[in-house]
mmCIF file of C-alpha atoms in Angstrom:
data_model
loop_
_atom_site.group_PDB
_atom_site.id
_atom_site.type_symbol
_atom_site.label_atom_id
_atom_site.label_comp_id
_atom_site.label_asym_id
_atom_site.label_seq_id
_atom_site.Cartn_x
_atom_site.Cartn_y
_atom_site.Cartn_z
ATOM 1 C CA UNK A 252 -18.053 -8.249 15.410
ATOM 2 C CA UNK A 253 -16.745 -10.789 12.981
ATOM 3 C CA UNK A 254 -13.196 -9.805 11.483
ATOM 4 C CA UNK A 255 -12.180 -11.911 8.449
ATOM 5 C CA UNK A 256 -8.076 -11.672 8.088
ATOM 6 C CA UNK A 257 -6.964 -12.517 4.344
ATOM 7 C CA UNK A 258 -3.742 -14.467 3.899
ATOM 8 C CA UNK A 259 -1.875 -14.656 0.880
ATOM 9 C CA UNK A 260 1.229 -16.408 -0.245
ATOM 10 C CA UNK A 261 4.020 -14.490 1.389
ATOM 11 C CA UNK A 262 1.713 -12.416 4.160
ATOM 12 C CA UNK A 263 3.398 -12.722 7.267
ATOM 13 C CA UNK A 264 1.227 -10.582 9.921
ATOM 14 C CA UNK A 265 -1.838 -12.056 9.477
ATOM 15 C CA UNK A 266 -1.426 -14.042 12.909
ATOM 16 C CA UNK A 267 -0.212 -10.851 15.043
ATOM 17 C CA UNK A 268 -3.617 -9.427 13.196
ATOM 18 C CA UNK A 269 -5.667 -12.924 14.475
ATOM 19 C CA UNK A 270 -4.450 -12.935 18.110
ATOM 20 C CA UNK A 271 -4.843 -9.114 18.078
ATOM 21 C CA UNK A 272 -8.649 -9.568 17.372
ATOM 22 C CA UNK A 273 -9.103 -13.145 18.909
ATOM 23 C CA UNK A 274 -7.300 -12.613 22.347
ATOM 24 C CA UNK A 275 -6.992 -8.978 23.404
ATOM 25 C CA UNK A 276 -10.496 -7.886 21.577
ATOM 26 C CA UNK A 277 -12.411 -11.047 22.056
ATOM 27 C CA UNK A 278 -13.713 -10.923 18.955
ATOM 28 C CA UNK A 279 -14.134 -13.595 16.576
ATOM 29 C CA UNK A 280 -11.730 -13.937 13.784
ATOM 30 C CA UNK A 281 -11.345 -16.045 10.696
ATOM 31 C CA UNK A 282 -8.711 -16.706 7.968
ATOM 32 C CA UNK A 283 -10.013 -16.268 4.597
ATOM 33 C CA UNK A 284 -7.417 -17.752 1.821
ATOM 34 C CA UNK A 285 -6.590 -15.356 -1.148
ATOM 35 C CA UNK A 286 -8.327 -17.744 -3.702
ATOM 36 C CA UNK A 287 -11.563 -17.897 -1.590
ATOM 37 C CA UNK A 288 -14.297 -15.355 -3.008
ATOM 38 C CA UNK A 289 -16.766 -16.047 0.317
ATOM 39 C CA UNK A 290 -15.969 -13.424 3.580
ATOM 40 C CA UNK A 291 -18.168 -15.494 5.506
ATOM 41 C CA UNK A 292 -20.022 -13.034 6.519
ATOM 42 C CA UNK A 293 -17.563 -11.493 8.370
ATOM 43 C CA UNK A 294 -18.470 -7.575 8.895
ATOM 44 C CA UNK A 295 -14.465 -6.439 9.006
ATOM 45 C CA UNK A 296 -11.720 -7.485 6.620
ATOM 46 C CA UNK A 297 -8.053 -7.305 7.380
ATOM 47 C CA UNK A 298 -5.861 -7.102 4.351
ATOM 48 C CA UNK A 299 -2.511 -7.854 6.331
ATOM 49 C CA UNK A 300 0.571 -7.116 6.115
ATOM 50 C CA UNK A 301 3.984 -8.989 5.195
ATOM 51 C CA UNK A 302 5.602 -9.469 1.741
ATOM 52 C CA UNK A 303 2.263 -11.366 -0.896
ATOM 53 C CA UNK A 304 3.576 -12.976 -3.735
ATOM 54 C CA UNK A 305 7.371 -12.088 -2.939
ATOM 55 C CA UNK A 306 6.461 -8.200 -3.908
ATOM 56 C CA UNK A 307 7.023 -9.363 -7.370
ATOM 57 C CA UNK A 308 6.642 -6.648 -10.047
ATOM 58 C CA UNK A 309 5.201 -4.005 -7.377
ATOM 59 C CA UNK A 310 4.345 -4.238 -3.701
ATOM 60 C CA UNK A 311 0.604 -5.458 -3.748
ATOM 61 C CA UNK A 312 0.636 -5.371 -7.834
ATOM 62 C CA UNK A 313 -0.274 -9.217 -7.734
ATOM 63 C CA UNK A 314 -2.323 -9.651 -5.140
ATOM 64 C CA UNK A 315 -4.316 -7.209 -6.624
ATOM 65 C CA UNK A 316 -5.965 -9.827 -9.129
ATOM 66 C CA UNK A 317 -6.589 -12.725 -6.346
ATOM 67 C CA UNK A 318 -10.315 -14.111 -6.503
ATOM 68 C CA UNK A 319 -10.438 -12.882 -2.889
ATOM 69 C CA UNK A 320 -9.708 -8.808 -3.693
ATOM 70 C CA UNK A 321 -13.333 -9.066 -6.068
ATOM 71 C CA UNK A 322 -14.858 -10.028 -3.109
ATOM 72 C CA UNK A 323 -13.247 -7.365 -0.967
ATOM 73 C CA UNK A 324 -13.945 -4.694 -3.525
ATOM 74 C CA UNK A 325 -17.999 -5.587 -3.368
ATOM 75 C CA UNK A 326 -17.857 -5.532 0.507
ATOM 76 C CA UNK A 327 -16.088 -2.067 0.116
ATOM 77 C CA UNK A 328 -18.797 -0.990 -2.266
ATOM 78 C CA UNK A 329 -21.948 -1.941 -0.005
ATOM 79 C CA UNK A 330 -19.904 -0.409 3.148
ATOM 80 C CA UNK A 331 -17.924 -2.786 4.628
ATOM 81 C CA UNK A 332 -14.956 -2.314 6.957
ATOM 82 C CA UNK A 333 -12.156 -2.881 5.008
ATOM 83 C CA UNK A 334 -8.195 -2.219 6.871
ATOM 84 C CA UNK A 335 -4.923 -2.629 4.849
ATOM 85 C CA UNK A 336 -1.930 -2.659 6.826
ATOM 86 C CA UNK A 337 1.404 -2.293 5.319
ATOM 87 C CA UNK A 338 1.764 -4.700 2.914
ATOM 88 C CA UNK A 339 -2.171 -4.368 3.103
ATOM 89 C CA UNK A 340 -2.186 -1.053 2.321
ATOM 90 C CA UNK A 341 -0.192 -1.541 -1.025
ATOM 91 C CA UNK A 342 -2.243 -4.181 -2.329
ATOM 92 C CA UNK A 343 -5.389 -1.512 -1.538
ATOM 93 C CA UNK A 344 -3.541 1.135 -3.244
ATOM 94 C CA UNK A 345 -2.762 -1.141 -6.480
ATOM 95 C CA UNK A 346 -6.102 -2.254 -6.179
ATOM 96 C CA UNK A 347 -7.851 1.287 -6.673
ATOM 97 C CA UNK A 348 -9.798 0.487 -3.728
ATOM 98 C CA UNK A 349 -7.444 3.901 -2.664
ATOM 99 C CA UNK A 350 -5.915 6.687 -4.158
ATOM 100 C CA UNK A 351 -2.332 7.161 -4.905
ATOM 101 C CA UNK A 352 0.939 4.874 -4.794
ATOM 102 C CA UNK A 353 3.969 4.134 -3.225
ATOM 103 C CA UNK A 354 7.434 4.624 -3.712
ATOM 104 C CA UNK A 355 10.920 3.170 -1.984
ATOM 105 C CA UNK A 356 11.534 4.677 0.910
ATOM 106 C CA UNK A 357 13.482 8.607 0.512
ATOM 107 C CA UNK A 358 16.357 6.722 2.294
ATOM 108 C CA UNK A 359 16.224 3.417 0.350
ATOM 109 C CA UNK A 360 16.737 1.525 3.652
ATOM 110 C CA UNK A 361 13.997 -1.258 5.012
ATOM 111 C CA UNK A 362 12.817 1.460 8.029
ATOM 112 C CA UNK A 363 11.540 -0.926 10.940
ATOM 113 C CA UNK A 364 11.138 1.036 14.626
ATOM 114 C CA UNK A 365 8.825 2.462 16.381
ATOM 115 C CA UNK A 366 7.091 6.065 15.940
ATOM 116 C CA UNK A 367 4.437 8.746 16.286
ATOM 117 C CA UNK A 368 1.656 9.053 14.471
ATOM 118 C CA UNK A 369 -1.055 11.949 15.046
ATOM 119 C CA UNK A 370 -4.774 11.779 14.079
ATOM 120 C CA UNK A 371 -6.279 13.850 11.866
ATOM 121 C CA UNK A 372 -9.794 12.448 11.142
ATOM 122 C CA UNK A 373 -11.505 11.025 14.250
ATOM 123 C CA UNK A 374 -14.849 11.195 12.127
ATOM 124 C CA UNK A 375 -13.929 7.787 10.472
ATOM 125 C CA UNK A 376 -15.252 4.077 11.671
ATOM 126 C CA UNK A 377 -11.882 3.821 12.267
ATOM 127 C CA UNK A 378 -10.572 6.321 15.016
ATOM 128 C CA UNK A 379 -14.223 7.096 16.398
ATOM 129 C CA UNK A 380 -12.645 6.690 19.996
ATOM 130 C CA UNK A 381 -9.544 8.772 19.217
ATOM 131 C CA UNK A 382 -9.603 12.478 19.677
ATOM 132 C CA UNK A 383 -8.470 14.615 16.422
ATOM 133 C CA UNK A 384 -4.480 15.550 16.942
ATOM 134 C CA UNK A 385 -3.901 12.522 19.380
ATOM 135 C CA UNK A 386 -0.557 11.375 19.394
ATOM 136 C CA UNK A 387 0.485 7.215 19.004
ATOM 137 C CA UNK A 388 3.059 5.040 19.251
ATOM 138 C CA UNK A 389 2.686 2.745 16.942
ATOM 139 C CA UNK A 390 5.547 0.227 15.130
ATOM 140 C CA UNK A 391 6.192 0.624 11.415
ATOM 141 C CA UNK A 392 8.340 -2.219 9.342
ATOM 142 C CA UNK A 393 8.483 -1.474 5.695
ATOM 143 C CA UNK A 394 10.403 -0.740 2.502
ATOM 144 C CA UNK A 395 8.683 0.952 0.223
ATOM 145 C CA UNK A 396 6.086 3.202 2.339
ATOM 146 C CA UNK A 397 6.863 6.682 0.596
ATOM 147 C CA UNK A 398 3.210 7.185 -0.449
ATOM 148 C CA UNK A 399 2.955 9.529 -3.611
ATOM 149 C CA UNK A 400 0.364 11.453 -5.343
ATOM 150 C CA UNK A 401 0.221 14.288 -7.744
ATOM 151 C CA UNK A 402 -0.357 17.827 -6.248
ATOM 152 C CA UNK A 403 -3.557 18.473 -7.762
ATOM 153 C CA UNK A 404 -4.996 15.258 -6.482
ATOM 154 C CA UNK A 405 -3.151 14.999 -3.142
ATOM 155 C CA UNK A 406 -5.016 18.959 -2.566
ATOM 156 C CA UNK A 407 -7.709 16.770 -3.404
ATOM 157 C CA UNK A 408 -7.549 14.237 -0.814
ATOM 158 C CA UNK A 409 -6.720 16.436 1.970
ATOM 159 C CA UNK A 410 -10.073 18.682 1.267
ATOM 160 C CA UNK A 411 -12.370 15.649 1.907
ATOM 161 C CA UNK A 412 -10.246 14.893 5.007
ATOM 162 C CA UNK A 413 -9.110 11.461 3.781
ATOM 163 C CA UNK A 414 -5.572 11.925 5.331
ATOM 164 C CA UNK A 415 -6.351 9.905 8.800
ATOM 165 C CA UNK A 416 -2.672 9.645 10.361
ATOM 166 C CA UNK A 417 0.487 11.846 9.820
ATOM 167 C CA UNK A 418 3.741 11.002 11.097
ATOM 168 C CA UNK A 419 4.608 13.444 13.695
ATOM 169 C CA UNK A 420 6.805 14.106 16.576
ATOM 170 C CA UNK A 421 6.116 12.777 20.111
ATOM 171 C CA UNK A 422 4.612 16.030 20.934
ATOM 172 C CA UNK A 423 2.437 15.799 17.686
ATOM 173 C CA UNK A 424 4.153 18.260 15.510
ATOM 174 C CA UNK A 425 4.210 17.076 11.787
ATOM 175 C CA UNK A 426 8.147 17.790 11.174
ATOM 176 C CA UNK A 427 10.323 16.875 8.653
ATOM 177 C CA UNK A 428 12.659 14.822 11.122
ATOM 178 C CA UNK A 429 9.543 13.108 12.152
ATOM 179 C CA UNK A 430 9.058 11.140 8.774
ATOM 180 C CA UNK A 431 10.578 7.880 8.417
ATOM 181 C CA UNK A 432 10.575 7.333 4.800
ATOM 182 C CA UNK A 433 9.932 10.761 2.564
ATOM 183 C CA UNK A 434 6.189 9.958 2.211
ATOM 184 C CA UNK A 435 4.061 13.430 0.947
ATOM 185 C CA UNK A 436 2.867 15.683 3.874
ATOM 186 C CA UNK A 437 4.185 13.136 6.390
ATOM 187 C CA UNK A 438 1.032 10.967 5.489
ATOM 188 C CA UNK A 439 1.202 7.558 7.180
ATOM 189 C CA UNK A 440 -2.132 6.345 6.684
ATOM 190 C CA UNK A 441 -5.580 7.524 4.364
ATOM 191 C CA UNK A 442 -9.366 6.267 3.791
ATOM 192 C CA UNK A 443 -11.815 6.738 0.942
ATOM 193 C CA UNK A 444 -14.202 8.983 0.481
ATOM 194 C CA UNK A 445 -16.694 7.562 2.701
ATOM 195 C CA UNK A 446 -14.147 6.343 5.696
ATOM 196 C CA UNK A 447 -14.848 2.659 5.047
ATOM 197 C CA UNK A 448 -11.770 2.097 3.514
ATOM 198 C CA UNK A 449 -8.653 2.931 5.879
ATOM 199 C CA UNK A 450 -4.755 2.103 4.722
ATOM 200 C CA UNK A 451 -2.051 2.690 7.016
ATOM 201 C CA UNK A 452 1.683 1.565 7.243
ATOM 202 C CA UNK A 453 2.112 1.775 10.774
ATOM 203 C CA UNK A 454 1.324 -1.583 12.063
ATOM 204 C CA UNK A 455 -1.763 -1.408 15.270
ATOM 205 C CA UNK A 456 -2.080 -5.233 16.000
ATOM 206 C CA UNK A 457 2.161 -4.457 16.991
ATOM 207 C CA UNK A 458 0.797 -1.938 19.427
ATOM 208 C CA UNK A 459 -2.230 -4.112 20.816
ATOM 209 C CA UNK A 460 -0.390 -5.350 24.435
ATOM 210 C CA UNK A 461 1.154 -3.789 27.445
ATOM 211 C CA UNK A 462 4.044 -6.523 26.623
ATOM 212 C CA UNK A 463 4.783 -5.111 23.280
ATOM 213 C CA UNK A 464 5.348 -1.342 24.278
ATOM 214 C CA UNK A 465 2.310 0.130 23.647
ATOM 215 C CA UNK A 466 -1.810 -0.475 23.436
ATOM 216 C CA UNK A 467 -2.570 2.332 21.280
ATOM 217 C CA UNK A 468 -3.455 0.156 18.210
ATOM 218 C CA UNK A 469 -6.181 -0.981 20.243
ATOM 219 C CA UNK A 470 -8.296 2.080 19.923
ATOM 220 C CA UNK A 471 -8.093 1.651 16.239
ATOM 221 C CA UNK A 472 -9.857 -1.763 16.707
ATOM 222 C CA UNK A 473 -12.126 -0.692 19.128
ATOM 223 C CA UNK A 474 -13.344 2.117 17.140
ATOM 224 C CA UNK A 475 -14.474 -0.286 14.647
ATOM 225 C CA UNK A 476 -16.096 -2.619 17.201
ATOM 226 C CA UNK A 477 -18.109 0.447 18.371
ATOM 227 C CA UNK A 478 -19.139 1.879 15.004
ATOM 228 C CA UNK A 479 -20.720 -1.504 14.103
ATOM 229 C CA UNK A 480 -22.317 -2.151 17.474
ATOM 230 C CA UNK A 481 -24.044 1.762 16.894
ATOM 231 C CA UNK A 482 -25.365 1.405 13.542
ATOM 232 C CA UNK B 92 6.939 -12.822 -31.943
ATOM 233 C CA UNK B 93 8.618 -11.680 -28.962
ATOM 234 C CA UNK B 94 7.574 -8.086 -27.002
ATOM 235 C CA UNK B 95 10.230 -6.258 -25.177
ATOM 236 C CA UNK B 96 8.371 -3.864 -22.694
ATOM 237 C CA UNK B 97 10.427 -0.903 -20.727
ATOM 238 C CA UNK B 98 8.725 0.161 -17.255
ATOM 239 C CA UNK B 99 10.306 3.701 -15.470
ATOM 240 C CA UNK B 100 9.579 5.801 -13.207
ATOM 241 C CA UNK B 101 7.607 8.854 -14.648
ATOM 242 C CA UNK B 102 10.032 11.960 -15.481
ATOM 243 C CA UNK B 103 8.253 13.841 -12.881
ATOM 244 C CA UNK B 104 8.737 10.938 -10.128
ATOM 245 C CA UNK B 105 12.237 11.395 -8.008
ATOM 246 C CA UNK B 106 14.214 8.655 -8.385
ATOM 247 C CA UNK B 107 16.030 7.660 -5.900
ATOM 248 C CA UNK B 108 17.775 4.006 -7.152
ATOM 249 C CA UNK B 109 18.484 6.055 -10.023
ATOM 250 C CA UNK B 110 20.267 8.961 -8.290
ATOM 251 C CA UNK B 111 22.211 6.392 -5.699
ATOM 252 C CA UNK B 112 23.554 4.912 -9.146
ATOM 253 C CA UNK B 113 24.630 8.380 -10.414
ATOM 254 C CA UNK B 114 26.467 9.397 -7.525
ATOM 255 C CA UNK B 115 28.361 5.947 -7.291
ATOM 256 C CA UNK B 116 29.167 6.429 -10.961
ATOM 257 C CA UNK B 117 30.782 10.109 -10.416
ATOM 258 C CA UNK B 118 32.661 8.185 -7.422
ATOM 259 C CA UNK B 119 34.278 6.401 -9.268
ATOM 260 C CA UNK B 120 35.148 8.237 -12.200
ATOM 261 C CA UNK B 121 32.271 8.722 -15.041
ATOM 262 C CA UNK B 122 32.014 12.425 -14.796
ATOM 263 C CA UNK B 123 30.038 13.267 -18.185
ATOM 264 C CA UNK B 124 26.458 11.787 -16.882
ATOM 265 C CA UNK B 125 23.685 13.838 -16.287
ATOM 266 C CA UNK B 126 21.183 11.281 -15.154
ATOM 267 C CA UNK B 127 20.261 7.983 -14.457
ATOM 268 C CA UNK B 128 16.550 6.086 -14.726
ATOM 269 C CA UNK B 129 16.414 2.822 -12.860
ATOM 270 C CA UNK B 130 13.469 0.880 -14.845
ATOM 271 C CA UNK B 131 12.353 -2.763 -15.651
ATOM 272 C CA UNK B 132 12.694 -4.485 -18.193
ATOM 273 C CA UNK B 133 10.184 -7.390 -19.342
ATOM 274 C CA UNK B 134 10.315 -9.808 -22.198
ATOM 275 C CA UNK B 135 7.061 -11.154 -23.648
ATOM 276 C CA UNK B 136 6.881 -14.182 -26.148
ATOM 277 C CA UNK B 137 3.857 -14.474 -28.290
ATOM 278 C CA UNK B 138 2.024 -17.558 -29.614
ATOM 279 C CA UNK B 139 3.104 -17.479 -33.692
ATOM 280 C CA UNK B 140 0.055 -17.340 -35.140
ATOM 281 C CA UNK B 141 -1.024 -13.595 -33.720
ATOM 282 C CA UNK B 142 -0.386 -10.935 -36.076
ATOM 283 C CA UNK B 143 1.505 -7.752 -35.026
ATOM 284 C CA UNK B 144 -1.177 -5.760 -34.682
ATOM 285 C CA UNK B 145 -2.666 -8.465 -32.321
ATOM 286 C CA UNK B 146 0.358 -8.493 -30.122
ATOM 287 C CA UNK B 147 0.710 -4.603 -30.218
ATOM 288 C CA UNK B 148 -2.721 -4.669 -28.924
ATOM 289 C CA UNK B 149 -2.073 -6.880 -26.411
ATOM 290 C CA UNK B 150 0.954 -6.005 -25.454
ATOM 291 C CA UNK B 151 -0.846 -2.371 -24.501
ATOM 292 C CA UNK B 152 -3.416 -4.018 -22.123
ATOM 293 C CA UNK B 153 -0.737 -5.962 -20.418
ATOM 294 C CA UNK B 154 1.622 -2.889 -19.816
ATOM 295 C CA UNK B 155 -1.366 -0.848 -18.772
ATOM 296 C CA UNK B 156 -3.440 -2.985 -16.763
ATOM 297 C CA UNK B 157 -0.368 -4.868 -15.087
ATOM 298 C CA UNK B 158 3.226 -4.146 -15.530
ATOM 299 C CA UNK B 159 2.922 -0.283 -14.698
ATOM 300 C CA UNK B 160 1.233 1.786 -12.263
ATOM 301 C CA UNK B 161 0.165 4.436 -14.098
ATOM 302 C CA UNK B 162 0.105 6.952 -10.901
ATOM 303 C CA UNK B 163 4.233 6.352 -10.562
ATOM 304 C CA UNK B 164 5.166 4.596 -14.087
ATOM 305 C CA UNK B 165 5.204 4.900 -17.572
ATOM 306 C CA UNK B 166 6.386 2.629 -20.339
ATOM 307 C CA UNK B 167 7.281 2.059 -23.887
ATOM 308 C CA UNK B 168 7.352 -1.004 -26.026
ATOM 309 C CA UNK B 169 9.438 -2.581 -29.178
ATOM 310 C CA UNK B 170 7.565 -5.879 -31.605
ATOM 311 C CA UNK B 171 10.451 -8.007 -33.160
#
């Protein structure tokens, strides 16, 4: 499966995402500039993440109106696979392509270590080889990841089961302790309606190698590998 | 004719820049303040020949569609 990474001025994980893909899923990968409005028919996009455009005005707030993100937000609408990490998942958040929005982090502090994250919708493109309430240690690296959303519509969100990973404990319990940076109901990562759509913060080309301390971000790319070879 | 737009944080958004400022403040000796807002501040300069009501109108789009998030922010606006 083809995997189209998009870079913009200022993203700075769009390589880890590259190798990720290229060298420990041997899949083929491709750069696609943020003024480009051609995926090249790639049949995953990786909206990476790092620091586009300086995080001038908002995390993600300009990126937001690149020529690429029109082309991103038509491959969303006929189905595509689209994956914001991080910086990633702002821009998808400022972008609509996602509900909600985030805030600094509860302790104001750049929060970069490593942590758990449990699964909560293995029904998704994305986690189709996970098993719901599986545990992962995954890396996180950000500043403002306290995602926010009003009551009515976060009730909302958790009904269709678009909360995918909560930030939990090493033995998967969903505890105040447990989350790094004051985010609602410990959410570390959501989807769309219909699961095509997945932003996270924590970072799963970090966690794709034995060498880095752990392979769980793997699954997340392999889930997507399988769903496309299925359909 | 120049636009000077004021982005916050929505009343029922916490604030924590804000409250980190309050607490310094009380450290070191302003007692009497009940709150602090941490916002942005923008200034926009106009070609001449728009009218105010053309500015006010755009102005509006530009706070809407780009300087704010309306999920977190909210902002207000003064045409001099």
């Amino acid at each position: 499966m083809k995997f189209g990474v998009l870079m913009f001025p200022g993203s700075n994980c769009e390589h880890d995402a590259y190798h990720a893909i290229r060298k420990v899923l041997r899949q083929p990968a491709e750069f696609i500039w943020h003024q480009s409005t051609d995926l090249r028919d790639c049949q995953a996009i990786i909206v990476p993440g790092g620091f586009s455009y300086g995080d001038y005005l908002r995390t993600g707030a300009i990126a937001r109106f690149s020529p690429v993100m029109g082309a991103v937000r038509r491959f969303a609408d006929r189905g595509g696979l689209v994956l914001g990490i991080c910086n990633g998942f702002q821009i998808l958040l400022e972008s609509g392509l996602l509900p909600g929005a985030m805030l600094r982090n509860r302790g104001l502090k750049y929060v970069c270590r490593q942590v758990s994250i449990r699964v909560e919708n293995a029904r998704i493109p994305f986690t189709g080889l996970a098993r719901e309430g599986d545990v992962w240690n995954i890396p996180i690296g950000h500043m403002e990841g306290n995602y926010t959303l009003d009551a009515d519509a976060f009730r909302w969100l958790e009904r269709n089961r678009q909360v995918v990973f909560r930030y939990c404990n090493p033995d998967g319990e969903i505890t105040a302790e447990a989350n790094p940076n004051g985010s609602v109901a410990n959410v570390a990562g959501i989807c769309n309606p219909r699961g095509n759509v997945l932003g996270m913060m924590p970072h799963p080309e970090r966690a794709s190698e034995p060498l880095l301390g752990s392979e769980d971000g793997v699954r997340l790319f392999q889930s997507m590998i399988q769903s496309r070879s299925q359909a | 004719m120049r636009a000077r737009v004021y982005v916050s944080l929505k009343k029922s958004v916490l604030d924590p820049q804000g409250k980190t400022i309050h607490h310094s403040l009380e450290n070191i000796g302003f007692q009497q303040i009940t709150e602090v807002r941490q916002g942005k501040f923008f200034e926009i300069d106009f070609a001449p020949e728009l009218t105010r009501e053309e500015v006010r109108a755009e102005v509006e789009k530009i706070a809407k569609d780009v300087l704010t998030n309306p999920v977190i922010e909210e902002f207000s606006y003064r045409i001099e």
